[in-house]
Amino acid sequence: MILGSTRAGRLCPTIGKWVIDIARSCTSLDFETIDLRDWHLPTDDEPGIPALGKYEKDHTRAWSRKISSAAAIVIVTPQYNWGYPAPLKNALDHLYREWNDKSLVIVSYGGHGGNKCAAQLRQVADGLHMRTIKTMPAIDLTDEIIKGGPVDPVRDFANHVETVRQAIGELEAQMQQAL
Ligand SMILES: Cc1cc2nc3c(=O)[nH]c(=O)nc-3n(C[C@H](O)[C@H](O)[C@H](O)COP(=O)(O)O)c2cc1C
């Protein structure tokens, strides 16, 4: 699971953990959290285009190995100004073939569930030839939460649990079909 936000004070790890807890409760799939804060990926230091896969920098090679090692991807991301965060786009754009054919679950959150960011991410995932799962959970945050109020995902997002389960179920089915 990739955390889409690297912002100071972000909610993303809390929401990501809640997603993984649900996912672990309904499948035997193994989940690892990938925090983009731990991945220093400068935007401008690879001279070749990612689609050629000839990386010069150790950090790009390490990122390539990390994504290659994943059987599928779950992205948990906030909506920022109707899109998704720039560090997430940057992390996607660093690679190409590594994403190809991978199943992808998109979980968005925001004032209205982050539907617009999910739609944009879906389009980019199509460009990367990923296999996006049809159900895209969109967690709506209250104004109080957005303004920094307390968050208890189990209580506050209870009405989204079934959709997350549904998306993870579709992911598992798609991965089994691919075997
Ligand atoms: C730069 C920025 C832009 C935002 N734009 C939107 C938006 O377009 N729609 C929305 O519903 N929420 C928006 N929000 C509110 C976020 O959904 C909310 O702050 C959320 O907690 C951000 O995720 P994070 O805390 O994991 O970074 C925005 C927040 C930030 C920081």
PDB file of C-alpha atoms and ligand atoms in Angstrom:
ATOM      1  CA  MET A   1       0.000   0.000   0.000  1.00  0.00           C
ATOM      2  CA  ILE A   2       1.357   3.388  -1.033  1.00  0.00           C
ATOM      3  CA  LEU A   3       0.558   6.426   1.122  1.00  0.00           C
ATOM      4  CA  GLY A   4      -0.253   9.277  -1.263  1.00  0.00           C
ATOM      5  CA  SER A   5       0.380  12.113   1.195  1.00  0.00           C
ATOM      6  CA  THR A   6       3.786  13.186   2.499  1.00  0.00           C
ATOM      7  CA  ARG A   7       2.424  16.352   4.143  1.00  0.00           C
ATOM      8  CA  ALA A   8       3.385  17.387   7.692  1.00  0.00           C
ATOM      9  CA  GLY A   9       0.424  16.584   9.935  1.00  0.00           C
ATOM     10  CA  ARG A  10      -1.077  14.255   7.341  1.00  0.00           C
ATOM     11  CA  LEU A  11      -3.960  11.876   7.993  1.00  0.00           C
ATOM     12  CA  CYS A  12      -2.779   9.394   5.404  1.00  0.00           C
ATOM     13  CA  PRO A  13      -0.975   6.924   7.733  1.00  0.00           C
ATOM     14  CA  THR A  14      -4.064   6.731   9.960  1.00  0.00           C
ATOM     15  CA  ILE A  15      -6.391   6.091   7.029  1.00  0.00           C
ATOM     16  CA  GLY A  16      -3.897   3.722   5.409  1.00  0.00           C
ATOM     17  CA  LYS A  17      -3.641   1.642   8.583  1.00  0.00           C
ATOM     18  CA  TRP A  18      -7.437   1.494   8.804  1.00  0.00           C
ATOM     19  CA  VAL A  19      -7.587   0.252   5.181  1.00  0.00           C
ATOM     20  CA  ILE A  20      -4.923  -2.398   5.826  1.00  0.00           C
ATOM     21  CA  ASP A  21      -6.649  -3.567   9.013  1.00  0.00           C
ATOM     22  CA  ILE A  22      -9.862  -4.121   7.034  1.00  0.00           C
ATOM     23  CA  ALA A  23      -7.969  -5.761   4.168  1.00  0.00           C
ATOM     24  CA  ARG A  24      -6.159  -8.152   6.517  1.00  0.00           C
ATOM     25  CA  SER A  25      -9.446  -9.097   8.142  1.00  0.00           C
ATOM     26  CA  CYS A  26     -11.019 -10.193   4.868  1.00  0.00           C
ATOM     27  CA  THR A  27      -8.177 -11.763   2.832  1.00  0.00           C
ATOM     28  CA  SER A  28      -5.002 -13.735   3.311  1.00  0.00           C
ATOM     29  CA  LEU A  29      -3.080 -11.267   1.141  1.00  0.00           C
ATOM     30  CA  ASP A  30       0.010  -9.740   2.719  1.00  0.00           C
ATOM     31  CA  PHE A  31       0.233  -5.924   2.855  1.00  0.00           C
ATOM     32  CA  GLU A  32       3.247  -3.650   3.251  1.00  0.00           C
ATOM     33  CA  THR A  33       3.039   0.113   3.738  1.00  0.00           C
ATOM     34  CA  ILE A  34       5.172   2.172   1.371  1.00  0.00           C
ATOM     35  CA  ASP A  35       5.605   5.692   2.724  1.00  0.00           C
ATOM     36  CA  LEU A  36       6.788   8.069  -0.014  1.00  0.00           C
ATOM     37  CA  ARG A  37       8.477  10.113   2.721  1.00  0.00           C
ATOM     38  CA  ASP A  38      11.009   7.298   2.916  1.00  0.00           C
ATOM     39  CA  TRP A  39      11.687   7.476  -0.838  1.00  0.00           C
ATOM     40  CA  HIS A  40      13.775  10.396  -1.993  1.00  0.00           C
ATOM     41  CA  LEU A  41      13.008  10.556  -5.697  1.00  0.00           C
ATOM     42  CA  PRO A  42      14.265  13.816  -7.271  1.00  0.00           C
ATOM     43  CA  THR A  43      12.217  14.899 -10.276  1.00  0.00           C
ATOM     44  CA  ASP A  44      15.082  15.815 -12.534  1.00  0.00           C
ATOM     45  CA  ASP A  45      18.086  13.531 -12.242  1.00  0.00           C
ATOM     46  CA  GLU A  46      17.348  10.604 -14.580  1.00  0.00           C
ATOM     47  CA  PRO A  47      18.396  11.449 -18.148  1.00  0.00           C
ATOM     48  CA  GLY A  48      16.515   8.556 -19.779  1.00  0.00           C
ATOM     49  CA  ILE A  49      12.749   8.189 -20.061  1.00  0.00           C
ATOM     50  CA  PRO A  50      11.331   5.702 -17.527  1.00  0.00           C
ATOM     51  CA  ALA A  51       9.713   3.529 -20.210  1.00  0.00           C
ATOM     52  CA  LEU A  52      13.218   2.433 -21.288  1.00  0.00           C
ATOM     53  CA  GLY A  53      13.935   1.180 -17.760  1.00  0.00           C
ATOM     54  CA  LYS A  54      17.619   2.194 -17.882  1.00  0.00           C
ATOM     55  CA  TYR A  55      18.045   3.960 -14.590  1.00  0.00           C
ATOM     56  CA  GLU A  56      21.286   5.670 -13.611  1.00  0.00           C
ATOM     57  CA  LYS A  57      20.492   6.546 -10.008  1.00  0.00           C
ATOM     58  CA  ASP A  58      20.552   4.111  -7.130  1.00  0.00           C
ATOM     59  CA  HIS A  59      17.353   5.557  -5.646  1.00  0.00           C
ATOM     60  CA  THR A  60      15.470   4.949  -8.912  1.00  0.00           C
ATOM     61  CA  ARG A  61      16.813   1.403  -9.101  1.00  0.00           C
ATOM     62  CA  ALA A  62      15.748   0.782  -5.500  1.00  0.00           C
ATOM     63  CA  TRP A  63      12.267   2.192  -6.233  1.00  0.00           C
ATOM     64  CA  SER A  64      12.079  -0.030  -9.306  1.00  0.00           C
ATOM     65  CA  ARG A  65      12.962  -3.108  -7.220  1.00  0.00           C
ATOM     66  CA  LYS A  66      10.408  -2.180  -4.560  1.00  0.00           C
ATOM     67  CA  ILE A  67       7.522  -1.818  -7.020  1.00  0.00           C
ATOM     68  CA  SER A  68       8.617  -4.857  -9.027  1.00  0.00           C
ATOM     69  CA  SER A  69       8.443  -6.941  -5.860  1.00  0.00           C
ATOM     70  CA  ALA A  70       4.758  -6.095  -5.304  1.00  0.00           C
ATOM     71  CA  ALA A  71       2.134  -8.446  -6.731  1.00  0.00           C
ATOM     72  CA  ALA A  72      -0.448  -5.636  -6.682  1.00  0.00           C
ATOM     73  CA  ILE A  73      -0.786  -2.064  -5.489  1.00  0.00           C
ATOM     74  CA  VAL A  74      -3.200  -0.262  -3.170  1.00  0.00           C
ATOM     75  CA  ILE A  75      -2.944   3.542  -3.211  1.00  0.00           C
ATOM     76  CA  VAL A  76      -4.506   5.502  -0.349  1.00  0.00           C
ATOM     77  CA  THR A  77      -4.542   9.155  -1.301  1.00  0.00           C
ATOM     78  CA  PRO A  78      -6.110  12.476  -0.353  1.00  0.00           C
ATOM     79  CA  GLN A  79      -7.622  14.896  -2.830  1.00  0.00           C
ATOM     80  CA  TYR A  80      -5.623  18.104  -3.217  1.00  0.00           C
ATOM     81  CA  ASN A  81      -7.289  20.828  -5.300  1.00  0.00           C
ATOM     82  CA  TRP A  82      -9.305  18.258  -7.231  1.00  0.00           C
ATOM     83  CA  GLY A  83      -6.213  16.220  -8.042  1.00  0.00           C
ATOM     84  CA  TYR A  84      -3.862  13.942  -6.142  1.00  0.00           C
ATOM     85  CA  PRO A  85      -0.613  14.977  -4.435  1.00  0.00           C
ATOM     86  CA  ALA A  86       2.426  15.837  -6.543  1.00  0.00           C
ATOM     87  CA  PRO A  87       4.771  13.421  -4.688  1.00  0.00           C
ATOM     88  CA  LEU A  88       2.487  10.560  -5.709  1.00  0.00           C
ATOM     89  CA  LYS A  89       2.576  11.582  -9.381  1.00  0.00           C
ATOM     90  CA  ASN A  90       6.333  11.930  -9.124  1.00  0.00           C
ATOM     91  CA  ALA A  91       6.667   8.440  -7.647  1.00  0.00           C
ATOM     92  CA  LEU A  92       4.479   7.010 -10.423  1.00  0.00           C
ATOM     93  CA  ASP A  93       6.374   8.865 -13.145  1.00  0.00           C
ATOM     94  CA  HIS A  94       9.749   7.551 -11.993  1.00  0.00           C
ATOM     95  CA  LEU A  95       8.885   4.117 -13.371  1.00  0.00           C
ATOM     96  CA  TYR A  96       6.838   2.630 -16.176  1.00  0.00           C
ATOM     97  CA  ARG A  97       7.100  -1.092 -16.881  1.00  0.00           C
ATOM     98  CA  GLU A  98       7.127  -1.851 -13.164  1.00  0.00           C
ATOM     99  CA  TRP A  99       3.497  -0.654 -12.968  1.00  0.00           C
ATOM    100  CA  ASN A 100       2.318  -2.404 -16.142  1.00  0.00           C
ATOM    101  CA  ASP A 101      -0.353  -5.101 -15.634  1.00  0.00           C
ATOM    102  CA  LYS A 102      -0.390  -4.680 -11.855  1.00  0.00           C
ATOM    103  CA  SER A 103      -3.777  -4.724 -10.181  1.00  0.00           C
ATOM    104  CA  LEU A 104      -4.522  -1.445  -8.424  1.00  0.00           C
ATOM    105  CA  VAL A 105      -6.990  -0.485  -5.715  1.00  0.00           C
ATOM    106  CA  ILE A 106      -7.548   3.270  -5.416  1.00  0.00           C
ATOM    107  CA  VAL A 107      -8.797   4.518  -2.038  1.00  0.00           C
ATOM    108  CA  SER A 108      -9.333   8.288  -1.948  1.00  0.00           C
ATOM    109  CA  TYR A 109     -10.412  10.635   0.817  1.00  0.00           C
ATOM    110  CA  GLY A 110     -11.406  14.269   1.091  1.00  0.00           C
ATOM    111  CA  GLY A 111     -14.285  16.610   1.744  1.00  0.00           C
ATOM    112  CA  HIS A 112     -16.471  14.789  -0.759  1.00  0.00           C
ATOM    113  CA  GLY A 113     -14.566  11.526  -0.721  1.00  0.00           C
ATOM    114  CA  GLY A 114     -11.913  12.625  -3.176  1.00  0.00           C
ATOM    115  CA  ASN A 115     -13.757  11.362  -6.260  1.00  0.00           C
ATOM    116  CA  LYS A 116     -12.049  13.836  -8.550  1.00  0.00           C
ATOM    117  CA  CYS A 117      -8.581  12.772  -7.445  1.00  0.00           C
ATOM    118  CA  ALA A 118      -9.571   9.116  -7.807  1.00  0.00           C
ATOM    119  CA  ALA A 119     -10.755   9.769 -11.379  1.00  0.00           C
ATOM    120  CA  GLN A 120      -7.475  11.496 -12.255  1.00  0.00           C
ATOM    121  CA  LEU A 121      -5.438   8.721 -10.684  1.00  0.00           C
ATOM    122  CA  ARG A 122      -7.509   6.146 -12.545  1.00  0.00           C
ATOM    123  CA  GLN A 123      -6.697   7.857 -15.847  1.00  0.00           C
ATOM    124  CA  VAL A 124      -2.969   7.897 -15.079  1.00  0.00           C
ATOM    125  CA  ALA A 125      -3.125   4.241 -14.005  1.00  0.00           C
ATOM    126  CA  ASP A 126      -4.715   3.446 -17.379  1.00  0.00           C
ATOM    127  CA  GLY A 127      -1.764   5.193 -19.030  1.00  0.00           C
ATOM    128  CA  LEU A 128       0.559   2.966 -17.006  1.00  0.00           C
ATOM    129  CA  HIS A 129      -1.454  -0.088 -18.123  1.00  0.00           C
ATOM    130  CA  MET A 130      -2.444  -0.965 -14.600  1.00  0.00           C
ATOM    131  CA  ARG A 131      -5.562  -3.013 -13.924  1.00  0.00           C
ATOM    132  CA  THR A 132      -7.637  -0.738 -11.714  1.00  0.00           C
ATOM    133  CA  ILE A 133     -10.234  -2.418  -9.540  1.00  0.00           C
ATOM    134  CA  LYS A 134     -13.755  -1.207 -10.332  1.00  0.00           C
ATOM    135  CA  THR A 135     -14.730  -0.395  -6.749  1.00  0.00           C
ATOM    136  CA  MET A 136     -12.879   2.727  -5.621  1.00  0.00           C
ATOM    137  CA  PRO A 137     -13.651   3.520  -1.959  1.00  0.00           C
ATOM    138  CA  ALA A 138     -13.994   7.283  -1.406  1.00  0.00           C
ATOM    139  CA  ILE A 139     -13.828   8.235   2.265  1.00  0.00           C
ATOM    140  CA  ASP A 140     -15.588  11.503   3.040  1.00  0.00           C
ATOM    141  CA  LEU A 141     -13.997  13.653   5.734  1.00  0.00           C
ATOM    142  CA  THR A 142     -16.077  16.022   7.843  1.00  0.00           C
ATOM    143  CA  ASP A 143     -15.161  19.716   8.050  1.00  0.00           C
ATOM    144  CA  GLU A 144     -14.051  19.110  11.647  1.00  0.00           C
ATOM    145  CA  ILE A 145     -11.597  16.416  10.554  1.00  0.00           C
ATOM    146  CA  ILE A 146     -10.261  18.560   7.693  1.00  0.00           C
ATOM    147  CA  LYS A 147      -9.687  21.400  10.149  1.00  0.00           C
ATOM    148  CA  GLY A 148      -7.560  19.110  12.322  1.00  0.00           C
ATOM    149  CA  GLY A 149     -10.181  17.670  14.664  1.00  0.00           C
ATOM    150  CA  PRO A 150      -9.785  14.210  16.196  1.00  0.00           C
ATOM    151  CA  VAL A 151     -10.147  11.186  13.935  1.00  0.00           C
ATOM    152  CA  ASP A 152     -11.225   7.726  14.926  1.00  0.00           C
ATOM    153  CA  PRO A 153     -11.388   5.796  11.639  1.00  0.00           C
ATOM    154  CA  VAL A 154     -13.311   2.879  13.121  1.00  0.00           C
ATOM    155  CA  ARG A 155     -16.038   5.274  14.292  1.00  0.00           C
ATOM    156  CA  ASP A 156     -15.825   7.998  11.634  1.00  0.00           C
ATOM    157  CA  PHE A 157     -15.499   5.823   8.539  1.00  0.00           C
ATOM    158  CA  ALA A 158     -17.700   2.893   9.584  1.00  0.00           C
ATOM    159  CA  ASN A 159     -20.006   3.446   6.603  1.00  0.00           C
ATOM    160  CA  HIS A 160     -17.074   2.820   4.215  1.00  0.00           C
ATOM    161  CA  VAL A 161     -15.924  -0.531   5.623  1.00  0.00           C
ATOM    162  CA  GLU A 162     -18.065  -2.570   3.226  1.00  0.00           C
ATOM    163  CA  THR A 163     -16.774  -0.696   0.176  1.00  0.00           C
ATOM    164  CA  VAL A 164     -13.176  -1.296   1.229  1.00  0.00           C
ATOM    165  CA  ARG A 165     -13.965  -5.001   1.737  1.00  0.00           C
ATOM    166  CA  GLN A 166     -15.616  -5.080  -1.680  1.00  0.00           C
ATOM    167  CA  ALA A 167     -12.571  -3.507  -3.369  1.00  0.00           C
ATOM    168  CA  ILE A 168     -10.146  -5.906  -1.657  1.00  0.00           C
ATOM    169  CA  GLY A 169     -12.374  -8.848  -2.587  1.00  0.00           C
ATOM    170  CA  GLU A 170     -12.331  -7.739  -6.229  1.00  0.00           C
ATOM    171  CA  LEU A 171      -8.548  -7.381  -6.009  1.00  0.00           C
ATOM    172  CA  GLU A 172      -8.113 -10.899  -4.690  1.00  0.00           C
ATOM    173  CA  ALA A 173     -10.419 -12.294  -7.389  1.00  0.00           C
ATOM    174  CA  GLN A 174      -8.558 -10.444 -10.136  1.00  0.00           C
ATOM    175  CA  MET A 175      -5.201 -11.689  -8.823  1.00  0.00           C
ATOM    176  CA  GLN A 176      -6.467 -15.284  -8.707  1.00  0.00           C
ATOM    177  CA  GLN A 177      -7.777 -15.000 -12.276  1.00  0.00           C
ATOM    178  CA  ALA A 178      -4.330 -13.863 -13.416  1.00  0.00           C
ATOM    179  CA  LEU A 179      -2.664 -17.031 -12.021  1.00  0.00           C
TER     180      LEU A 179
HETATM  181  C1  LIG B   1      -3.138  21.367  -0.546  1.00  0.00           C
HETATM  182  C2  LIG B   1      -4.487  20.836  -0.135  1.00  0.00           C
HETATM  183  C3  LIG B   1      -5.534  20.855  -1.025  1.00  0.00           C
HETATM  184  C4  LIG B   1      -6.777  20.312  -0.678  1.00  0.00           C
HETATM  185  N1  LIG B   1      -7.758  20.258  -1.607  1.00  0.00           N
HETATM  186  C5  LIG B   1      -8.875  19.563  -1.333  1.00  0.00           C
HETATM  187  C6  LIG B   1      -9.854  19.318  -2.350  1.00  0.00           C
HETATM  188  O1  LIG B   1      -9.729  19.702  -3.491  1.00  0.00           O
HETATM  189  N2  LIG B   1     -10.946  18.619  -2.032  1.00  0.00           N
HETATM  190  C7  LIG B   1     -11.137  18.113  -0.786  1.00  0.00           C
HETATM  191  O2  LIG B   1     -12.151  17.462  -0.553  1.00  0.00           O
HETATM  192  N3  LIG B   1     -10.251  18.325   0.207  1.00  0.00           N
HETATM  193  C8  LIG B   1      -9.134  19.045  -0.040  1.00  0.00           C
HETATM  194  N4  LIG B   1      -8.201  19.241   0.940  1.00  0.00           N
HETATM  195  C9  LIG B   1      -8.487  18.740   2.293  1.00  0.00           C
HETATM  196  C10 LIG B   1      -7.914  17.348   2.441  1.00  0.00           C
HETATM  197  O3  LIG B   1      -8.823  16.384   1.952  1.00  0.00           O
HETATM  198  C11 LIG B   1      -7.607  17.054   3.914  1.00  0.00           C
HETATM  199  O4  LIG B   1      -6.798  18.092   4.429  1.00  0.00           O
HETATM  200  C12 LIG B   1      -6.865  15.745   4.089  1.00  0.00           C
HETATM  201  O5  LIG B   1      -6.640  15.521   5.453  1.00  0.00           O
HETATM  202  C13 LIG B   1      -5.536  15.754   3.352  1.00  0.00           C
HETATM  203  O6  LIG B   1      -4.891  14.520   3.475  1.00  0.00           O
HETATM  204  P1  LIG B   1      -3.540  14.373   4.334  1.00  0.00           P
HETATM  205  O7  LIG B   1      -3.862  14.947   5.701  1.00  0.00           O
HETATM  206  O8  LIG B   1      -3.260  12.904   4.404  1.00  0.00           O
HETATM  207  O9  LIG B   1      -2.470  15.137   3.626  1.00  0.00           O
HETATM  208  C14 LIG B   1      -6.974  19.794   0.629  1.00  0.00           C
HETATM  209  C15 LIG B   1      -5.912  19.804   1.527  1.00  0.00           C
HETATM  210  C16 LIG B   1      -4.673  20.309   1.170  1.00  0.00           C
HETATM  211  C17 LIG B   1      -3.541  20.253   2.154  1.00  0.00           C
END
